[in-house]
Coordinates of C-alpha atoms and ligand atoms in Angstrom, one line a residue:
X28 CA 8.5 -29.8 23.9
X29 CA 5.8 -27.0 24.2
X30 CA 4.3 -26.0 20.6
X31 CA 2.3 -22.6 20.8
X32 CA 0.0 -22.0 17.8
X33 CA 0.0 -18.4 16.7
X34 CA -2.5 -17.2 13.8
X35 CA -1.8 -14.2 12.1
X36 CA -4.4 -12.6 10.0
X37 CA -3.1 -11.0 7.1
X38 CA 0.0 -11.8 4.8
X39 CA 1.3 -8.4 4.2
X40 CA 4.6 -7.1 5.3
X41 CA 3.5 -6.6 9.2
X42 CA 2.0 -9.9 9.0
X43 CA 5.2 -11.5 8.1
X44 CA 7.6 -9.7 10.3
X45 CA 5.6 -10.6 13.3
X46 CA 6.1 -14.4 11.8
X47 CA 9.8 -13.7 11.6
X48 CA 9.8 -12.2 15.0
X49 CA 8.5 -15.6 16.4
X50 CA 10.6 -17.5 14.5
X51 CA 13.6 -15.6 15.9
X52 CA 12.4 -16.5 19.3
X53 CA 12.1 -20.0 18.6
X54 CA 14.5 -22.3 21.0
X55 CA 15.0 -25.7 22.3
X56 CA 12.3 -25.3 24.8
X57 CA 9.6 -23.9 22.6
X58 CA 8.1 -23.9 19.1
X59 CA 5.7 -21.5 17.2
X60 CA 3.4 -22.9 14.8
X61 CA 2.4 -20.2 12.6
X62 CA -0.3 -20.2 10.4
X63 CA -1.1 -17.1 8.1
X64 CA -4.4 -16.2 7.0
X65 CA -4.8 -14.4 3.9
X66 CA -8.4 -13.1 2.3
X67 CA -6.8 -12.7 -1.3
X68 CA -5.6 -15.9 -3.0
X69 CA -2.1 -14.5 -3.0
X70 CA 0.3 -13.3 0.0
X71 CA 2.7 -10.3 0.3
X72 CA -0.2 -7.6 0.9
X73 CA 1.1 -4.2 -0.3
X74 CA 4.4 -5.6 -1.5
X75 CA 2.1 -7.2 -4.4
X76 CA -0.7 -4.7 -4.5
X77 CA 0.5 -1.2 -3.3
X78 CA 4.4 -0.9 -4.2
X79 CA 4.5 1.3 -7.3
X80 CA 5.4 -1.2 -10.3
X81 CA 8.3 1.1 -11.6
X82 CA 10.0 0.6 -8.1
X83 CA 10.8 -3.1 -8.4
X84 CA 14.0 -2.8 -5.4
X85 CA 11.2 -2.3 -2.9
X86 CA 9.5 -5.5 -4.1
X87 CA 12.7 -7.7 -3.5
X88 CA 11.4 -8.0 0.2
X89 CA 9.5 -10.5 -1.0
X90 CA 12.2 -13.1 -0.9
X91 CA 12.6 -12.8 2.7
X92 CA 8.8 -13.3 3.3
X93 CA 9.5 -16.5 1.2
X94 CA 12.2 -17.5 3.5
X95 CA 10.0 -16.9 6.4
X96 CA 7.4 -19.0 4.9
X97 CA 9.9 -21.8 4.3
X98 CA 10.4 -22.4 7.6
X99 CA 8.7 -26.1 8.6
X100 CA 6.3 -24.5 11.3
X101 CA 4.9 -21.8 8.9
X102 CA 1.7 -22.7 7.2
X103 CA -0.1 -20.3 4.5
X104 CA -4.2 -20.5 4.3
X105 CA -4.8 -17.8 1.5
X106 CA -8.2 -17.3 -0.3
X107 CA -9.8 -17.5 3.6
X108 CA -11.6 -14.7 4.6
X109 CA -12.2 -13.5 8.0
X110 CA -15.8 -12.9 9.0
X111 CA -17.2 -14.8 6.2
X112 CA -15.5 -17.9 6.1
X113 CA -14.4 -18.1 10.0
X114 CA -14.5 -15.4 12.8
X115 CA -11.8 -13.9 15.0
X116 CA -13.7 -15.4 18.1
X117 CA -13.1 -18.9 16.6
X118 CA -9.3 -18.3 15.9
X119 CA -8.9 -16.9 19.5
X120 CA -10.6 -20.6 20.7
X121 CA -8.1 -22.1 19.0
X122 CA -4.7 -20.3 19.0
X123 CA -2.8 -19.1 22.0
X124 CA -2.4 -16.1 20.2
X125 CA -3.9 -14.3 17.4
X126 CA -2.3 -11.3 15.6
X127 CA -4.3 -9.0 13.2
X128 CA -2.1 -7.6 10.5
X129 CA -4.8 -6.5 8.3
X130 CA -3.2 -2.9 7.4
X131 CA -5.4 0.2 6.3
X132 CA -6.9 -0.5 3.1
X133 CA -9.9 2.3 3.1
X134 CA -9.2 5.6 1.6
X135 CA -9.9 8.8 3.9
X136 CA -12.1 11.2 2.2
X137 CA -11.9 14.7 1.9
X138 CA -15.3 15.7 3.1
X139 CA -16.0 18.2 0.2
X140 CA -18.9 18.8 -2.2
X141 CA -18.6 16.9 -5.5
X142 CA -16.1 14.0 -3.9
X143 CA -18.6 11.2 -5.0
X144 CA -18.8 12.2 -8.8
X145 CA -17.5 10.0 -11.2
X146 CA -13.8 10.6 -11.8
X147 CA -13.3 11.6 -8.1
X148 CA -11.8 8.2 -6.6
X149 CA -9.0 7.5 -3.8
X150 CA -5.6 5.9 -4.1
X151 CA -7.0 3.3 -2.3
X152 CA -9.1 2.0 -5.6
X153 CA -6.6 3.4 -8.1
X154 CA -3.5 1.9 -6.9
X155 CA -4.7 -1.9 -6.9
X156 CA -5.9 -1.1 -9.9
X157 CA -2.7 -0.7 -11.7
X158 CA -1.3 -3.6 -9.4
X159 CA -4.0 -6.2 -10.5
X160 CA -5.5 -6.7 -7.0
X161 CA -8.6 -8.8 -8.2
X162 CA -11.1 -6.9 -6.5
X163 CA -10.2 -3.7 -8.1
X164 CA -10.0 -5.0 -11.9
X165 CA -13.2 -3.3 -12.8
X166 CA -12.6 0.4 -11.5
X167 CA -13.5 2.8 -13.7
X168 CA -10.6 5.3 -14.2
X169 CA -11.6 8.1 -16.9
X170 CA -8.5 8.8 -18.6
X171 CA -10.1 11.1 -21.3
X172 CA -9.4 14.5 -20.2
X173 CA -6.1 16.3 -20.9
X174 CA -5.5 17.0 -16.9
X175 CA -5.7 15.1 -13.6
X176 CA -5.0 16.3 -10.3
X177 CA -3.8 14.2 -7.3
X178 CA -4.6 15.5 -3.9
X179 CA -1.9 14.9 -1.0
X180 CA 1.7 15.3 -0.4
X181 CA 3.0 12.0 0.5
X182 CA 4.7 9.2 -1.4
X183 CA 1.3 7.7 -2.4
X184 CA 0.4 10.5 -4.2
X185 CA 3.8 10.9 -5.6
X186 CA 3.4 7.1 -7.0
X187 CA 0.0 7.5 -8.1
X188 CA 0.8 11.3 -10.2
X189 CA 4.3 9.3 -11.6
X190 CA 2.0 6.3 -13.0
X191 CA -0.4 8.8 -14.2
X192 CA 2.5 11.1 -15.9
X193 CA 5.0 8.7 -17.0
X194 CA 5.3 7.8 -20.4
X195 CA 3.3 4.3 -20.5
X196 CA 5.5 2.1 -22.6
X197 CA 8.3 2.6 -19.4
X198 CA 5.6 0.3 -17.8
X199 CA 5.9 -2.5 -20.1
X200 CA 9.0 -4.1 -18.2
X201 CA 7.0 -4.0 -14.9
X202 CA 4.6 -5.9 -13.6
X203 CA 2.0 -3.6 -13.8
X204 CA -1.5 -5.0 -14.5
X205 CA -1.9 -5.6 -18.4
X206 CA -5.5 -3.8 -18.4
X207 CA -3.8 -0.6 -16.5
X208 CA -0.9 -0.1 -19.1
X209 CA -3.3 -0.6 -22.0
X210 CA -5.6 2.1 -20.3
X211 CA -2.6 4.3 -19.6
X212 CA -1.4 3.9 -23.2
X213 CA -4.8 5.1 -24.5
X214 CA -5.1 8.0 -22.1
X215 CA -5.4 11.6 -22.9
X216 CA -3.9 12.8 -19.7
X217 CA -0.5 14.9 -20.0
X218 CA -1.0 17.2 -17.3
X219 CA -1.0 15.8 -13.6
X220 CA -0.9 18.2 -10.9
X221 CA -0.1 17.2 -7.1
X222 CA -1.4 19.4 -4.8
X223 CA -0.5 19.9 -0.8
X224 CA -2.8 22.0 1.4
X225 CA 0.7 23.1 3.1
X226 CA 3.6 24.6 2.0
X227 CA 6.6 22.5 0.5
X228 CA 8.4 22.4 4.1
X229 CA 5.5 20.7 5.5
X230 CA 5.1 17.8 2.4
X231 CA 5.3 14.2 3.8
X232 CA 7.4 13.2 0.6
X233 CA 10.5 11.4 1.4
X234 CA 13.4 13.0 -0.1
X235 CA 14.6 9.7 -2.5
X236 CA 11.4 9.7 -3.7
X237 CA 11.7 13.7 -4.8
X238 CA 15.3 13.0 -6.0
X239 CA 14.3 10.4 -8.6
X240 CA 11.9 12.8 -10.3
X241 CA 14.4 14.7 -12.1
X242 CA 15.5 11.6 -14.0
X243 CA 12.1 10.5 -15.4
X244 CA 13.0 10.5 -19.0
X245 CA 9.7 11.4 -20.9
X246 CA 8.1 13.9 -18.0
X247 CA 8.8 17.7 -17.2
X248 CA 8.6 17.7 -13.6
X249 CA 7.7 21.3 -12.7
X250 CA 7.9 23.1 -9.3
X251 CA 7.6 26.8 -8.5
X252 CA 11.1 28.1 -7.6
X253 CA 9.3 31.1 -5.2
X254 CA 7.2 28.6 -3.3
X255 CA 10.7 26.3 -2.2
X256 CA 12.4 29.9 -1.4
X257 CA 9.6 30.6 0.7
X258 CA 9.6 27.4 2.3
X259 CA 13.2 27.8 3.0
X260 CA 13.0 30.9 4.8
X261 CA 9.7 29.7 6.8
X262 CA 12.1 26.5 7.8
X263 CA 14.5 28.8 9.7
X264 CA 18.3 28.3 9.8
X265 CA 18.1 24.8 11.6
X266 CA 15.1 23.0 9.9
X267 CA 15.0 19.1 11.0
X268 CA 17.1 16.7 8.7
X269 CA 14.5 15.5 6.9
X270 CA 13.0 18.8 6.0
X271 CA 16.1 20.1 4.9
X272 CA 16.9 17.0 2.8
X273 CA 13.4 17.1 1.0
X274 CA 13.9 21.3 0.6
X275 CA 17.3 20.4 -1.0
X276 CA 15.7 18.1 -3.2
X277 CA 12.7 20.3 -4.5
X278 CA 15.4 22.9 -5.0
X279 CA 17.1 21.0 -7.4
X280 CA 13.8 20.2 -9.2
X281 CA 12.7 23.8 -9.0
X282 CA 16.3 24.5 -10.9
X283 CA 16.4 21.5 -13.3
X284 CA 12.9 22.0 -15.0
X285 CA 12.3 20.5 -18.3
X286 CA 9.7 21.6 -20.7
X287 CA 10.5 19.5 -23.8
X288 CA 8.1 16.4 -23.0
X289 CA 4.6 16.1 -23.7
X290 CA 3.7 15.0 -20.1
X291 CA 4.0 17.3 -17.4
X292 CA 3.7 16.8 -13.5
X293 CA 3.2 19.8 -11.5
X294 CA 3.7 20.3 -8.1
X295 CA 1.1 23.0 -6.2
X296 CA 1.7 24.1 -2.6
X297 CA -0.7 25.8 0.0
X298 CA -3.7 24.4 -2.3
X299 CA -6.8 23.3 0.0
X300 CA -9.3 21.5 -1.8
X301 CA -12.8 23.4 -1.6
X302 CA -15.0 21.5 -4.0
X303 CA -14.9 19.2 -6.9
X304 CA -17.0 20.4 -9.9
X305 CA -19.4 18.6 -12.0
X306 CA -22.8 17.4 -12.5
X307 CA -22.4 13.7 -13.2
X308 CA -18.5 13.5 -13.7
X309 CA -15.6 15.8 -12.3
X310 CA -15.2 18.8 -14.7
X311 CA -12.6 20.5 -12.4
X312 CA -11.7 21.2 -8.6
X313 CA -11.5 24.5 -6.8
X314 CA -8.8 25.4 -4.1
X315 CA -8.5 28.1 -1.5
X316 CA -5.3 29.6 -1.7
X317 CA -3.3 32.4 0.0
X318 CA -4.1 34.3 -3.1
X319 CA -8.0 33.4 -3.0
X320 CA -9.7 30.5 -4.9
X321 CA -8.1 28.9 -8.0
X322 CA -10.2 26.4 -10.3
X323 CA -8.3 23.7 -12.4
X324 CA -9.9 22.1 -15.1
X325 CA -9.9 18.3 -14.9
X326 CA -11.8 15.0 -15.2
X327 CA -9.7 13.0 -12.9
X328 CA -9.5 13.6 -9.1
X329 CA -7.5 11.2 -7.3
X330 CA -7.1 11.7 -3.2
X331 CA -4.0 10.2 -1.5
X332 CA -4.7 11.7 1.9
X333 CA -4.0 8.4 3.9
X334 CA -5.7 5.3 4.7
X335 CA -7.7 3.7 7.8
X336 CA -8.2 0.1 8.4
X337 CA -11.3 -1.7 7.1
X338 CA -13.1 -3.3 10.0
X339 CA -13.2 -7.0 11.0
X340 CA -15.9 -8.3 13.2
X341 CA -14.9 -9.1 16.4
X342 CA -11.9 -6.8 16.8
X343 CA -12.3 -3.1 18.3
X344 CA -11.5 0.3 16.1
X345 CA -11.4 3.7 16.7
X346 CA -10.1 6.6 14.7
X347 CA -9.4 4.1 11.4
X348 CA -7.1 1.8 13.9
X349 CA -7.5 -1.2 15.7
X350 CA -7.8 -0.2 19.7
X351 CA -4.7 -1.4 21.4
X352 CA -1.8 -1.0 23.9
X353 CA 1.2 -1.5 22.4
X354 CA -0.2 -3.8 20.3
X355 CA -2.2 -5.8 23.0
X356 CA -5.9 -5.8 21.8
X357 CA -7.9 -8.0 23.9
X358 CA -7.6 -11.2 25.7
X359 CA -5.3 -13.5 23.6
X360 CA -5.6 -10.6 20.5
X361 CA -3.0 -8.7 19.5
X362 CA -2.3 -5.8 16.4
X363 CA 0.8 -4.9 14.4
X364 CA 1.4 -2.7 11.4
X365 CA -0.7 0.2 9.7
X366 CA -3.5 -1.8 11.5
X367 CA -2.3 -0.8 14.7
X368 CA -0.3 2.3 14.4
X369 CA -1.9 3.8 11.2
X370 CA -0.7 4.2 7.5
X371 CA 2.8 5.5 8.2
X372 CA 6.2 4.7 7.5
X373 CA 7.9 2.1 5.1
X374 CA 7.7 -1.4 4.7
X375 CA 10.6 -2.0 6.9
X376 CA 9.2 0.1 10.0
X377 CA 7.0 -2.9 10.4
X378 CA 10.2 -5.0 11.4
X379 CA 10.7 -3.5 14.7
X380 CA 7.0 -2.6 15.4
X381 CA 6.1 -6.4 15.0
X382 CA 9.0 -7.5 16.8
X383 CA 7.9 -5.3 19.8
X384 CA 4.5 -6.8 19.8
X385 CA 5.6 -10.5 19.5
X386 CA 8.0 -9.8 22.5
X387 CA 5.1 -8.7 25.1
X388 CA 2.7 -11.5 23.6
X389 CA 5.3 -13.9 24.3
X390 CA 5.4 -12.8 27.8
X391 CA 1.6 -12.9 28.0
X392 CA 2.0 -16.9 26.9
X393 CA 1.0 -19.3 29.4
X394 CA 1.0 -23.1 28.6
X395 CA 0.0 -24.3 25.4
X396 CA -3.6 -24.7 24.8
X397 CA -3.7 -27.7 22.2
X398 CA -7.0 -26.7 21.1
X399 CA -6.7 -27.5 17.6
X400 CA -6.3 -25.3 14.2
X401 CA -7.9 -23.4 11.2
X402 CA -8.1 -26.8 9.6
X403 CA -11.2 -27.9 11.6
X404 CA -12.7 -24.4 11.4
X405 CA -12.6 -24.7 7.2
X406 CA -15.4 -26.3 5.3
X407 CA -15.6 -26.2 1.9
X408 CA -13.1 -23.3 0.9
X409 CA -10.5 -23.6 -1.5
X410 CA -7.6 -22.8 0.5
X411 CA -4.3 -21.7 -1.4
X412 CA -1.6 -23.0 0.8
X413 CA 2.4 -22.2 0.5
X414 CA 2.7 -24.9 -2.3
X415 CA -0.4 -23.8 -4.2
X416 CA 1.1 -20.1 -3.8
X417 CA 4.5 -21.4 -5.3
X418 CA 2.5 -22.6 -8.2
X419 CA 0.9 -19.1 -8.7
X420 CA 4.2 -17.3 -8.2
X421 CA 6.0 -19.8 -10.4
X422 CA 3.3 -19.4 -13.4
X423 CA 3.5 -15.8 -13.2
X424 CA 7.2 -15.2 -13.4
X425 CA 7.0 -17.5 -16.3
X426 CA 4.4 -15.5 -18.0
X427 CA 6.7 -12.7 -17.5
X428 CA 9.6 -13.8 -18.8
X429 CA 9.1 -13.9 -22.5
X430 CA 7.8 -9.8 -22.4
X431 CA 10.8 -8.9 -20.3
X432 CA 8.5 -8.4 -17.1
X433 CA 9.3 -9.9 -13.5
X434 CA 6.0 -11.2 -13.5
X435 CA 2.7 -11.1 -15.6
X436 CA 0.0 -11.0 -12.7
X437 CA -3.1 -13.3 -12.9
X438 CA -6.0 -10.7 -12.1
X439 CA -8.9 -12.9 -11.3
X440 CA -9.5 -15.0 -8.3
X441 CA -10.9 -17.8 -10.8
X442 CA -7.6 -17.1 -12.7
X443 CA -5.2 -17.1 -10.0
X444 CA -6.9 -20.4 -8.3
X445 CA -6.3 -22.2 -11.6
X446 CA -2.6 -21.4 -11.6
X447 CA -3.0 -22.6 -7.8
X448 CA -4.0 -26.0 -9.5
X449 CA -7.9 -25.6 -9.0
Ligands
LIG5 P1 1.2 10.2 4.1 O1 2.7 10.2 4.0 O2 0.6 10.5 5.4 O3 0.9 11.7 3.4 C1 -0.5 12.1 3.3 C2 -0.7 13.5 2.7 O4 -2.1 13.5 2.7 C3 0.0 14.2 3.6 O5 0.5 15.5 2.8 C4 -1.2 15.3 4.5 O6 -1.0 16.9 4.2 C5 -2.2 15.1 3.2 N1 -3.7 15.3 3.6 C6 -4.1 14.6 4.5 N2 -5.3 15.3 5.2 C7 -5.8 16.0 3.8 C8 -6.8 16.6 3.5 N3 -8.3 16.5 3.9 N4 -6.5 17.5 2.7 C9 -5.5 17.6 1.7 N5 -4.4 16.8 2.0 C10 -4.5 16.1 3.2 O7 0.8 9.0 3.5 P2 0.6 8.2 2.4 O8 1.5 9.1 1.1 O9 -0.7 7.5 1.9 O10 1.5 7.2 2.8 C11 1.9 6.1 3.9 C12 3.0 5.9 4.3 O11 3.4 4.9 3.2 C13 4.3 7.2 4.5 O12 4.9 6.9 5.6 C14 4.7 6.9 2.9 O13 6.2 7.5 3.4 C15 4.7 5.2 3.1 N6 5.0 5.1 1.3 C16 6.2 4.8 1.0 C17 6.6 4.8 -0.3 C18 8.0 4.5 -0.8 O14 8.9 4.5 0.3 N7 8.6 4.4 -1.9 C19 5.5 4.8 -1.5 C20 4.4 4.8 -1.1 C21 4.0 4.9 0.7 P3 -0.8 17.0 5.8 O15 0.5 16.9 6.2 O16 -1.2 18.6 5.4 O17 -1.8 16.9 6.8

């Protein structure tokens, strides 16, 4: 029976959904032998290192990933880096098709003065820091001032602002990195601004995320009623469904404001960042607004204004994405997920996206190459395979149990490898 060898680079949602689409198209006449290659010692991508720890339900999709990984024709090669350990060209030579599923890991820049000051950082550093990503364990997050500012009106900005404005003991029953819980418990931050450069009717938040804000038990959430009312007028009599749903959710927030808590999350609209103030570290931020410049004193500024793909040698990039036509890159190279279409959509969006790319990829396939696989390319690397990953997974879950956490994540690579049996 013809067996096609497919390499998927990146073990995040887009990669798993590409594998699932291939598995769904296996038949008695063809088998897809899938090798998934991941730079980190752990799979699951943003489900492990992106999704906010206080949103455990979103992470249950990892059960789907583990089911995909249980297929006898699926192999995991984690802790293997494309570029340094092996190249894309080598994979293209060995495999019938190679799928890039490496996401968008680099935070976009504002391009304003002061952005490089200490205390100014991207969500692309802050989020993996609190989610125990091994490469971000040493990120310095200054939490000594009373005010932080988050820039952007999307769900990432919302996650970041919530993490800063929550009563940190609420994170005890989550899988937040221990170092982040400790730092947030010692944090002096009590006021968190979340700023949008346009009006509420243009915000990229989604309404379920807005609707959960009034449920925060220890945080005041403040939105200016006049801002929302003006947005409703601008949105007109027949706004799009999502816009209406967002404006309704925002009106509820504006109507149900609390002030009794020590911690506050405040929304600013029509605030365009102009300059971050400070000499060696952040002291404030200047916005231009329809009413003139506004300065907010703060010690921490986090930008959550979108991401771009981190480049891999041998893959063409343009505007922060892999150059592609409907997922086809060149020769037998394909791309799925955020690396293909940019950083938009929820985890489930990657399912239909990957299925469409896999369909055209299968139509491109000729007869199997039988040219070997990654095992001939690896020399001295310590590979975390599915069995080693399961050991890590089980050990983390067991370590979390006595603390009422879904897992206690190991953070350093050496600790992850140790849990994996190395
Ligand atoms: P996003 O939804 O595209 O939001 C980016 C925000 O940054 C927009 O409000 C945008 O404003 C703003 N922005 C861009 N450039 C700016 C600039 N120079 N100055 C000021 N603001 C600027 O991106 P995201 O928040 O990174 O989220 C990525 C995707 O992941 C989204 O699809 C999101 O829904 C999803 N996600 C979902 C969840 C969840 O389901 N809970 C959680 C996290 C992320 P403009 O509109 O004015 O450009």
